[in-house]
Coordinates of C-alpha atoms in Angstrom, one line a residue:
M1 CA -74.1 -181.2 -54.2
Q2 CA -76.5 -178.3 -53.9
R3 CA -75.3 -175.4 -51.7
A4 CA -76.9 -175.0 -48.3
T5 CA -78.3 -171.7 -47.2
S6 CA -76.5 -169.8 -44.5
D7 CA -78.9 -170.9 -41.9
A8 CA -79.0 -174.5 -42.9
P9 CA -79.2 -176.8 -39.9
H10 CA -76.2 -178.8 -38.9
A11 CA -76.7 -182.6 -38.6
T12 CA -77.4 -182.2 -34.9
G13 CA -80.5 -180.2 -35.8
H14 CA -79.1 -176.8 -34.7
R15 CA -78.1 -173.8 -36.7
Q16 CA -74.4 -174.0 -37.8
E17 CA -72.0 -172.0 -35.7
Q18 CA -69.0 -171.0 -37.8
V19 CA -65.5 -171.2 -36.3
T20 CA -64.2 -167.8 -35.5
G21 CA -60.9 -167.7 -37.3
C22 CA -57.5 -169.2 -38.1
P23 CA -56.1 -171.4 -35.3
V24 CA -53.0 -170.1 -33.6
N25 CA -52.3 -173.0 -31.2
L26 CA -53.3 -176.6 -30.6
D27 CA -56.3 -175.7 -28.4
D28 CA -57.8 -173.9 -31.3
V29 CA -57.6 -176.9 -33.7
D30 CA -60.9 -178.6 -34.4
L31 CA -60.9 -180.1 -37.9
F32 CA -64.6 -181.0 -37.7
S33 CA -66.3 -177.8 -36.6
P34 CA -68.6 -176.0 -39.2
G35 CA -66.4 -173.7 -41.2
A36 CA -63.1 -175.3 -40.2
Q37 CA -62.5 -176.2 -43.8
E38 CA -61.3 -172.6 -44.4
Y39 CA -58.4 -173.1 -42.0
W40 CA -57.5 -176.8 -42.4
F41 CA -54.1 -176.1 -43.9
D42 CA -53.2 -173.9 -41.0
S43 CA -54.4 -176.6 -38.6
Y44 CA -52.2 -179.2 -40.3
K45 CA -49.1 -177.2 -39.6
I46 CA -50.0 -177.0 -35.9
L47 CA -50.7 -180.7 -35.8
H48 CA -47.5 -181.6 -37.6
D49 CA -45.5 -179.6 -35.1
E50 CA -47.3 -180.2 -31.8
A51 CA -49.5 -183.3 -32.1
P52 CA -48.9 -185.6 -35.1
I53 CA -50.9 -188.2 -33.2
H54 CA -53.9 -186.2 -31.8
K55 CA -56.4 -187.8 -29.5
I56 CA -60.1 -187.3 -29.7
P57 CA -61.4 -188.6 -26.3
G58 CA -64.5 -190.8 -26.4
E59 CA -64.8 -190.8 -30.2
G60 CA -63.8 -194.4 -30.9
A61 CA -65.8 -197.1 -32.6
I62 CA -67.2 -198.5 -29.4
P63 CA -68.3 -196.8 -26.2
G64 CA -65.4 -195.9 -23.9
S65 CA -62.8 -195.9 -26.7
D66 CA -61.0 -193.0 -28.3
A67 CA -60.0 -191.9 -31.7
Y68 CA -56.7 -190.5 -32.9
I69 CA -56.0 -188.2 -35.8
L70 CA -52.9 -189.1 -37.8
T71 CA -51.3 -186.3 -39.9
K72 CA -47.8 -187.5 -40.9
Y73 CA -47.2 -189.1 -44.2
D74 CA -45.1 -192.0 -43.0
D75 CA -47.6 -192.9 -40.2
I76 CA -50.6 -193.0 -42.6
A77 CA -48.6 -194.9 -45.2
M78 CA -47.7 -197.5 -42.6
V79 CA -51.3 -197.9 -41.4
V80 CA -52.8 -198.4 -44.9
R81 CA -50.1 -201.0 -45.8
D82 CA -50.8 -203.1 -42.7
P83 CA -54.5 -204.2 -42.8
E84 CA -54.0 -206.9 -40.1
T85 CA -53.0 -204.5 -37.4
F86 CA -55.2 -201.7 -38.6
E87 CA -58.5 -203.3 -39.7
F88 CA -60.7 -201.6 -42.2
Y89 CA -63.8 -199.9 -40.7
N90 CA -66.7 -199.0 -43.0
A91 CA -67.6 -195.4 -42.3
A92 CA -70.7 -195.4 -44.5
E93 CA -72.9 -198.2 -43.1
G94 CA -75.4 -196.0 -41.4
D95 CA -77.2 -196.9 -38.1
E96 CA -79.0 -200.2 -37.5
A97 CA -82.4 -198.8 -38.6
A98 CA -80.9 -197.6 -41.9
Q99 CA -79.3 -201.0 -42.5
E100 CA -82.6 -202.7 -41.9
I101 CA -84.2 -200.5 -44.6
F102 CA -81.6 -201.6 -47.1
R103 CA -82.1 -205.3 -46.2
E104 CA -85.9 -205.2 -46.2
K105 CA -86.5 -203.0 -49.2
G106 CA -83.4 -203.1 -51.3
F107 CA -80.3 -205.3 -52.2
G108 CA -78.9 -205.0 -48.7
T109 CA -76.2 -202.7 -47.3
I110 CA -73.0 -201.7 -49.0
T111 CA -71.0 -204.4 -47.2
D112 CA -73.5 -207.3 -47.3
T113 CA -72.0 -208.6 -50.4
W114 CA -68.4 -208.2 -49.2
D115 CA -68.7 -211.7 -47.6
T116 CA -69.1 -213.2 -51.0
L117 CA -67.1 -210.9 -53.2
R118 CA -64.2 -209.8 -51.1
P119 CA -64.1 -211.5 -47.6
N120 CA -60.3 -211.3 -47.4
L121 CA -57.4 -209.4 -48.9
E122 CA -56.8 -212.0 -51.6
E123 CA -60.4 -211.8 -52.7
H124 CA -60.4 -208.1 -52.5
K125 CA -57.5 -208.0 -54.9
R126 CA -59.3 -210.4 -57.2
H127 CA -62.4 -208.2 -57.0
R128 CA -60.4 -205.3 -58.3
M129 CA -58.4 -207.2 -61.0
E130 CA -61.4 -209.0 -62.5
L131 CA -64.3 -206.6 -62.0
T132 CA -63.2 -203.0 -61.8
D133 CA -59.7 -202.7 -63.3
P134 CA -60.8 -203.7 -66.8
W135 CA -62.9 -200.5 -66.8
V136 CA -61.3 -197.8 -64.6
A137 CA -57.7 -198.7 -64.0
L138 CA -54.9 -197.7 -66.3
P139 CA -54.0 -198.7 -69.0
A140 CA -57.4 -200.2 -69.7
A141 CA -59.2 -196.9 -68.9
E142 CA -57.4 -195.2 -71.7
R143 CA -59.9 -196.6 -74.1
H144 CA -62.3 -194.0 -72.7
T145 CA -60.1 -191.1 -73.9
P146 CA -62.1 -190.2 -77.0
M147 CA -65.4 -190.3 -75.0
I148 CA -63.9 -188.1 -72.2
T149 CA -62.3 -185.7 -74.7
K150 CA -65.6 -185.3 -76.6
A151 CA -67.6 -184.8 -73.3
A152 CA -65.2 -182.1 -72.2
N153 CA -65.3 -180.2 -75.4
D154 CA -69.1 -180.5 -75.7
L155 CA -69.6 -179.0 -72.3
M156 CA -67.2 -176.2 -73.1
D157 CA -69.0 -175.5 -76.4
K158 CA -72.1 -174.5 -74.3
W159 CA -70.4 -171.5 -72.7
I160 CA -67.1 -170.7 -74.3
E161 CA -68.5 -167.8 -76.4
K162 CA -69.8 -166.0 -73.3
G163 CA -66.3 -165.3 -71.9
E164 CA -67.3 -166.3 -68.4
V165 CA -68.5 -169.4 -66.6
E166 CA -69.4 -170.7 -63.2
L167 CA -67.2 -173.8 -63.7
V168 CA -68.5 -176.2 -61.0
K169 CA -72.0 -176.5 -62.5
A170 CA -71.0 -176.0 -66.1
F171 CA -68.0 -178.3 -66.3
A172 CA -66.4 -179.8 -63.2
A173 CA -69.5 -181.5 -62.0
P174 CA -71.1 -182.7 -65.2
L175 CA -67.9 -184.0 -66.8
P176 CA -67.2 -186.9 -64.3
Q177 CA -70.9 -187.6 -64.2
I178 CA -71.1 -188.0 -68.0
V179 CA -68.0 -190.2 -67.9
I180 CA -69.1 -192.6 -65.1
T181 CA -72.7 -192.7 -66.5
T182 CA -71.4 -193.7 -69.9
I183 CA -69.0 -196.3 -68.5
L184 CA -71.6 -198.0 -66.3
G185 CA -74.2 -197.9 -69.1
F186 CA -76.9 -195.7 -67.4
P187 CA -78.9 -193.6 -69.9
L188 CA -77.5 -190.1 -70.2
E189 CA -81.0 -188.7 -70.1
D190 CA -81.3 -190.1 -66.5
M191 CA -78.5 -187.9 -65.2
P192 CA -80.7 -185.4 -63.4
K193 CA -82.1 -188.1 -61.1
T194 CA -78.8 -190.1 -60.8
R195 CA -77.2 -186.8 -59.7
I196 CA -79.7 -186.6 -56.8
W197 CA -78.8 -190.2 -55.8
E198 CA -75.1 -189.3 -56.1
E199 CA -75.6 -186.5 -53.6
E200 CA -77.4 -188.9 -51.3
Q201 CA -74.4 -191.3 -51.6
V202 CA -72.0 -188.6 -50.3
K203 CA -74.5 -186.8 -48.0
R204 CA -72.9 -188.1 -44.8
F205 CA -69.4 -187.0 -45.9
V206 CA -70.8 -183.5 -46.6
Y207 CA -73.4 -182.9 -44.0
G208 CA -72.5 -185.5 -41.3
F209 CA -71.0 -184.4 -38.0
S210 CA -67.9 -185.6 -36.0
H211 CA -65.0 -187.4 -37.6
K212 CA -67.3 -190.4 -38.1
N213 CA -69.6 -188.5 -40.5
L214 CA -72.7 -189.2 -38.5
L215 CA -76.3 -188.3 -39.5
T216 CA -79.2 -188.0 -37.2
P217 CA -81.6 -191.0 -37.1
E218 CA -84.1 -189.0 -39.2
Q219 CA -81.5 -188.2 -41.7
E220 CA -80.2 -191.8 -41.8
K221 CA -83.8 -193.1 -42.5
A222 CA -84.4 -190.5 -45.3
N223 CA -80.9 -191.3 -46.8
A224 CA -81.5 -195.0 -46.7
E225 CA -84.9 -194.7 -48.4
A226 CA -83.4 -192.6 -51.2
L227 CA -80.5 -195.0 -51.7
V228 CA -82.9 -198.0 -51.8
A229 CA -84.6 -196.2 -54.7
F230 CA -81.2 -196.0 -56.3
Q231 CA -80.7 -199.7 -55.8
H232 CA -84.0 -200.4 -57.5
Y233 CA -82.9 -198.2 -60.4
I234 CA -79.7 -200.2 -60.7
G235 CA -81.7 -203.4 -60.6
E236 CA -83.8 -202.1 -63.5
Q237 CA -80.6 -201.3 -65.5
I238 CA -79.3 -204.8 -64.8
E239 CA -82.5 -206.4 -66.2
D240 CA -82.5 -204.0 -69.2
K241 CA -78.9 -205.0 -70.0
R242 CA -79.8 -208.7 -69.9
Q243 CA -82.4 -208.0 -72.6
N244 CA -80.3 -205.4 -74.5
P245 CA -76.6 -206.0 -73.9
K246 CA -74.3 -203.1 -74.6
D247 CA -70.6 -202.3 -74.4
D248 CA -70.8 -201.1 -70.8
M249 CA -69.7 -202.1 -67.4
I250 CA -73.1 -203.4 -66.2
T251 CA -73.3 -205.8 -69.2
F252 CA -69.8 -206.9 -68.5
L253 CA -70.7 -207.6 -64.8
I254 CA -73.7 -209.6 -65.9
N255 CA -71.6 -211.9 -68.1
V256 CA -68.3 -212.0 -66.4
E257 CA -67.1 -215.4 -65.2
Y258 CA -65.7 -214.5 -61.8
G259 CA -63.1 -216.2 -59.6
P260 CA -61.5 -219.7 -60.0
E261 CA -64.9 -221.3 -60.1
K262 CA -65.9 -219.0 -63.0
R263 CA -69.2 -218.2 -61.5
R264 CA -71.7 -215.5 -62.5
L265 CA -72.4 -212.6 -60.1
T266 CA -75.7 -212.3 -58.3
D267 CA -77.8 -209.2 -58.9
P268 CA -76.9 -207.8 -55.4
E269 CA -73.2 -208.3 -56.1
I270 CA -73.5 -206.5 -59.5
A271 CA -75.5 -203.7 -57.8
S272 CA -72.8 -203.3 -55.1
V273 CA -70.0 -202.9 -57.7
V274 CA -72.1 -200.4 -59.6
Y275 CA -73.0 -198.5 -56.5
G276 CA -69.3 -198.2 -55.5
M277 CA -68.2 -197.1 -59.0
H278 CA -70.9 -194.5 -59.0
I279 CA -70.0 -192.9 -55.7
G280 CA -66.3 -193.0 -56.6
G281 CA -66.7 -191.6 -60.1
N282 CA -68.4 -188.3 -59.4
E283 CA -67.8 -185.8 -56.6
T284 CA -64.1 -186.3 -55.9
T285 CA -63.1 -185.8 -59.5
Q286 CA -65.4 -182.7 -59.5
Y287 CA -63.5 -181.2 -56.6
A288 CA -60.1 -182.0 -58.3
L289 CA -61.1 -180.4 -61.6
T290 CA -62.3 -177.3 -59.7
A291 CA -59.1 -176.9 -57.8
E292 CA -57.0 -177.3 -61.0
A293 CA -59.0 -174.6 -62.8
M294 CA -58.6 -172.3 -59.7
L295 CA -54.8 -172.8 -59.8
L296 CA -54.6 -172.1 -63.5
A297 CA -56.6 -168.9 -63.0
Q298 CA -54.5 -167.8 -60.1
Q299 CA -51.1 -168.6 -61.7
P300 CA -50.8 -167.4 -65.4
D301 CA -47.1 -168.2 -65.4
L302 CA -48.0 -171.8 -64.7
V303 CA -50.4 -171.8 -67.6
E304 CA -47.6 -170.7 -70.0
E305 CA -45.2 -173.3 -68.6
L306 CA -47.8 -176.0 -69.2
R307 CA -48.5 -174.7 -72.7
A308 CA -44.8 -174.7 -73.6
D309 CA -44.4 -178.4 -72.5
R310 CA -47.6 -180.4 -72.3
S311 CA -45.7 -183.3 -70.8
K312 CA -45.8 -181.3 -67.6
V313 CA -49.6 -181.5 -67.4
R314 CA -49.5 -184.8 -65.6
F315 CA -47.1 -183.4 -63.0
F316 CA -49.4 -180.5 -62.5
V317 CA -52.4 -182.8 -62.0
E318 CA -50.4 -184.8 -59.3
E319 CA -49.3 -181.6 -57.6
A320 CA -52.9 -180.3 -57.6
L321 CA -54.1 -183.6 -56.2
R322 CA -51.5 -183.4 -53.4
L323 CA -52.3 -179.8 -52.5
Y324 CA -56.1 -180.1 -52.7
A325 CA -57.0 -183.7 -52.0
P326 CA -60.7 -184.1 -52.6
T327 CA -61.1 -186.4 -49.6
Q328 CA -59.1 -184.8 -46.8
G329 CA -59.5 -187.6 -44.3
L330 CA -61.5 -190.6 -43.3
S331 CA -62.0 -192.6 -40.1
T332 CA -61.6 -196.0 -41.6
R333 CA -59.2 -198.0 -39.5
V334 CA -59.5 -199.7 -36.1
V335 CA -56.4 -200.7 -34.1
M336 CA -56.5 -204.5 -33.5
K337 CA -53.7 -204.6 -30.9
D338 CA -52.1 -202.2 -28.5
I339 CA -49.5 -200.1 -30.3
E340 CA -47.2 -197.1 -29.6
L341 CA -46.8 -194.5 -32.3
R342 CA -44.5 -191.5 -31.9
G343 CA -44.5 -192.1 -28.2
V344 CA -48.3 -192.2 -27.9
E345 CA -49.9 -195.3 -26.5
I346 CA -52.9 -196.3 -28.7
P347 CA -55.0 -199.1 -27.2
R348 CA -56.6 -201.9 -29.1
G349 CA -60.1 -200.9 -30.3
S350 CA -59.2 -197.3 -31.0
M351 CA -60.3 -195.7 -34.2
L352 CA -57.8 -193.9 -36.5
H353 CA -58.7 -190.8 -38.5
L354 CA -56.3 -190.8 -41.4
R355 CA -55.8 -187.2 -42.5
Y356 CA -54.6 -187.7 -46.1
G357 CA -54.7 -184.0 -46.9
A358 CA -52.3 -183.2 -44.0
A359 CA -50.0 -186.1 -45.0
N360 CA -49.7 -184.5 -48.5
R361 CA -48.5 -181.3 -46.9
D362 CA -46.1 -182.9 -44.5
P363 CA -42.7 -181.2 -44.7
D364 CA -41.1 -184.6 -44.3
L365 CA -42.7 -185.7 -47.6
C366 CA -41.2 -183.0 -49.8
P367 CA -39.9 -179.4 -49.6
A368 CA -42.1 -176.3 -50.1
T369 CA -45.2 -178.4 -49.6
D370 CA -47.6 -175.5 -50.0
S371 CA -46.5 -174.7 -53.5
I372 CA -46.6 -176.4 -56.9
D373 CA -43.3 -177.7 -58.2
L374 CA -43.5 -179.5 -61.6
T375 CA -40.0 -180.9 -61.2
R376 CA -40.6 -182.9 -58.0
K377 CA -39.4 -186.5 -58.1
N378 CA -42.1 -189.1 -57.7
P379 CA -45.0 -186.5 -57.9
G380 CA -47.6 -189.3 -57.5
R381 CA -46.3 -190.3 -54.1
H382 CA -49.1 -188.4 -52.3
L383 CA -51.9 -190.1 -50.4
T384 CA -54.9 -188.5 -52.1
F385 CA -56.0 -192.0 -53.3
S386 CA -54.6 -193.7 -50.3
M387 CA -52.2 -196.7 -51.0
G388 CA -51.8 -200.3 -50.2
P389 CA -54.5 -202.9 -50.7
R390 CA -57.4 -200.4 -50.4
V391 CA -56.0 -197.8 -52.8
C392 CA -58.9 -196.1 -54.7
P393 CA -59.9 -198.4 -57.6
G394 CA -60.9 -195.4 -59.8
A395 CA -57.6 -193.5 -59.4
G396 CA -56.5 -194.2 -63.0
L397 CA -59.8 -193.0 -64.5
S398 CA -59.8 -189.9 -62.4
R399 CA -56.3 -189.0 -63.4
L400 CA -57.2 -189.6 -67.0
E401 CA -60.2 -187.3 -66.8
Q402 CA -58.1 -184.6 -65.1
N403 CA -55.3 -184.7 -67.6
I404 CA -57.8 -184.5 -70.5
A405 CA -59.8 -181.6 -68.9
V406 CA -56.6 -179.6 -68.2
N407 CA -55.4 -180.0 -71.7
V408 CA -58.8 -178.9 -73.1
M409 CA -58.7 -175.8 -70.9
L410 CA -55.2 -175.0 -72.1
D411 CA -56.3 -175.6 -75.7
R412 CA -59.3 -173.4 -75.7
L413 CA -59.2 -170.8 -72.9
D414 CA -56.8 -167.9 -72.9
N415 CA -56.2 -165.3 -70.1
L416 CA -58.1 -167.4 -67.6
R417 CA -58.8 -165.5 -64.5
L418 CA -61.0 -165.3 -61.4
A419 CA -64.1 -163.1 -62.1
P420 CA -63.8 -159.9 -60.0
D421 CA -66.0 -159.7 -56.9
K422 CA -67.7 -163.0 -57.7
N423 CA -65.6 -165.5 -55.7
D424 CA -65.3 -166.0 -52.0
L425 CA -63.7 -169.4 -52.5
T426 CA -65.5 -170.9 -49.6
H427 CA -65.8 -174.6 -49.3
Q428 CA -68.8 -176.9 -48.6
P429 CA -69.0 -178.5 -45.2
G430 CA -67.9 -182.0 -44.4
I431 CA -64.8 -184.0 -44.9
M432 CA -64.3 -183.4 -48.6
L433 CA -62.5 -180.3 -50.0
G434 CA -65.0 -178.9 -52.5
L435 CA -65.6 -175.3 -53.6
W436 CA -69.2 -174.3 -53.8
E437 CA -68.6 -172.4 -57.0
L438 CA -65.8 -171.0 -59.1
N439 CA -66.6 -168.0 -61.3
L440 CA -64.1 -167.5 -64.1
E441 CA -63.5 -165.1 -67.0
F442 CA -61.4 -165.9 -70.1
D443 CA -60.7 -165.1 -73.7
Q444 CA -61.5 -167.7 -76.4
R445 CA -58.1 -169.0 -77.5
G446 CA -57.5 -168.6 -81.2
A447 CA -60.7 -166.5 -81.7

């Protein structure tokens, strides 16, 4: 995602007004104001203590309804495990005009094929088990280990002799893109244009406004037109794989015999799976890799602990994912009946904003939640990938990439440190926690 200039317009069409500082009480908390990212962790502490169920008046899914921010681990875990009471709400559909563009010019909206591929929880599970798990879930994803390891080392070869690097552009962003591009079967030489489409896929989550990640009508139209072009590109790749089959996910989806009837997928169904894998396989892993490199640069003692016992790398990855969840929260559930939660009456039809990043730092989850502890029991118990029937399908692949990348950094970089006077460690806007850049200095290990 390219960095916006300081006077970039907010999605409302006005110049962004940055929040003034760290919140000190509940009245100061606004998780969605421009610049609020720099104080999210302070806001979470206030919400945990004073308003674990925090009402946003008038911001529900339908006119006259409200939204509620949930920040406690147990509450969010309960919601995501109960899809009947808390129905899934697609936050990325776009407005009606955008949906019409998808249907008239492309393969349809993201959810148009859900009625045929995953209309209920049983079919949703089948969709994962038969279509995506063979490629991105562990242990099947481990077959990508040699490819990921080579990609990580090849990227590092380009800058390791310089002794310095801006890690986001040189490593954290291209590594997951190379990986998902290879798995899907897109040509690697197309990465510059697929990167543009990737940024369009996440645009609402970076530049959208309110907890619903809204874009203006003009932005919705432009975004839909760009993503229709991506759909056509996917269609071209499907046709190419029919003529020239390869060992990749698109070829697999073309030939798979799906469901009890052993049917072939339609092109729109194939495109929808590919589209979902592409959006899930890029930006979030980029943010995780950046956070992990930052932690290694800030804590040299931690580096030595990991080098002394590489079995601890996987615990480090889980702790980094807990502390710096790439997707901090989403408004993806609607309450289907009146409920009471922690003494708060939540009417039917209300929207819930599930704040995964806050749940991961809930003091009821584990002690010393703001620090890394490589001896925690059940370190993967965080909510960074959610849980329940809609847990992130690419979690296994992302974890694999992160473990490999951290090990490569430990193998090849010594005395890793933040470059003096080159880092303000500010985050991009939106709902995802991503640094704009990370400038590092280092010595080449073993040189």
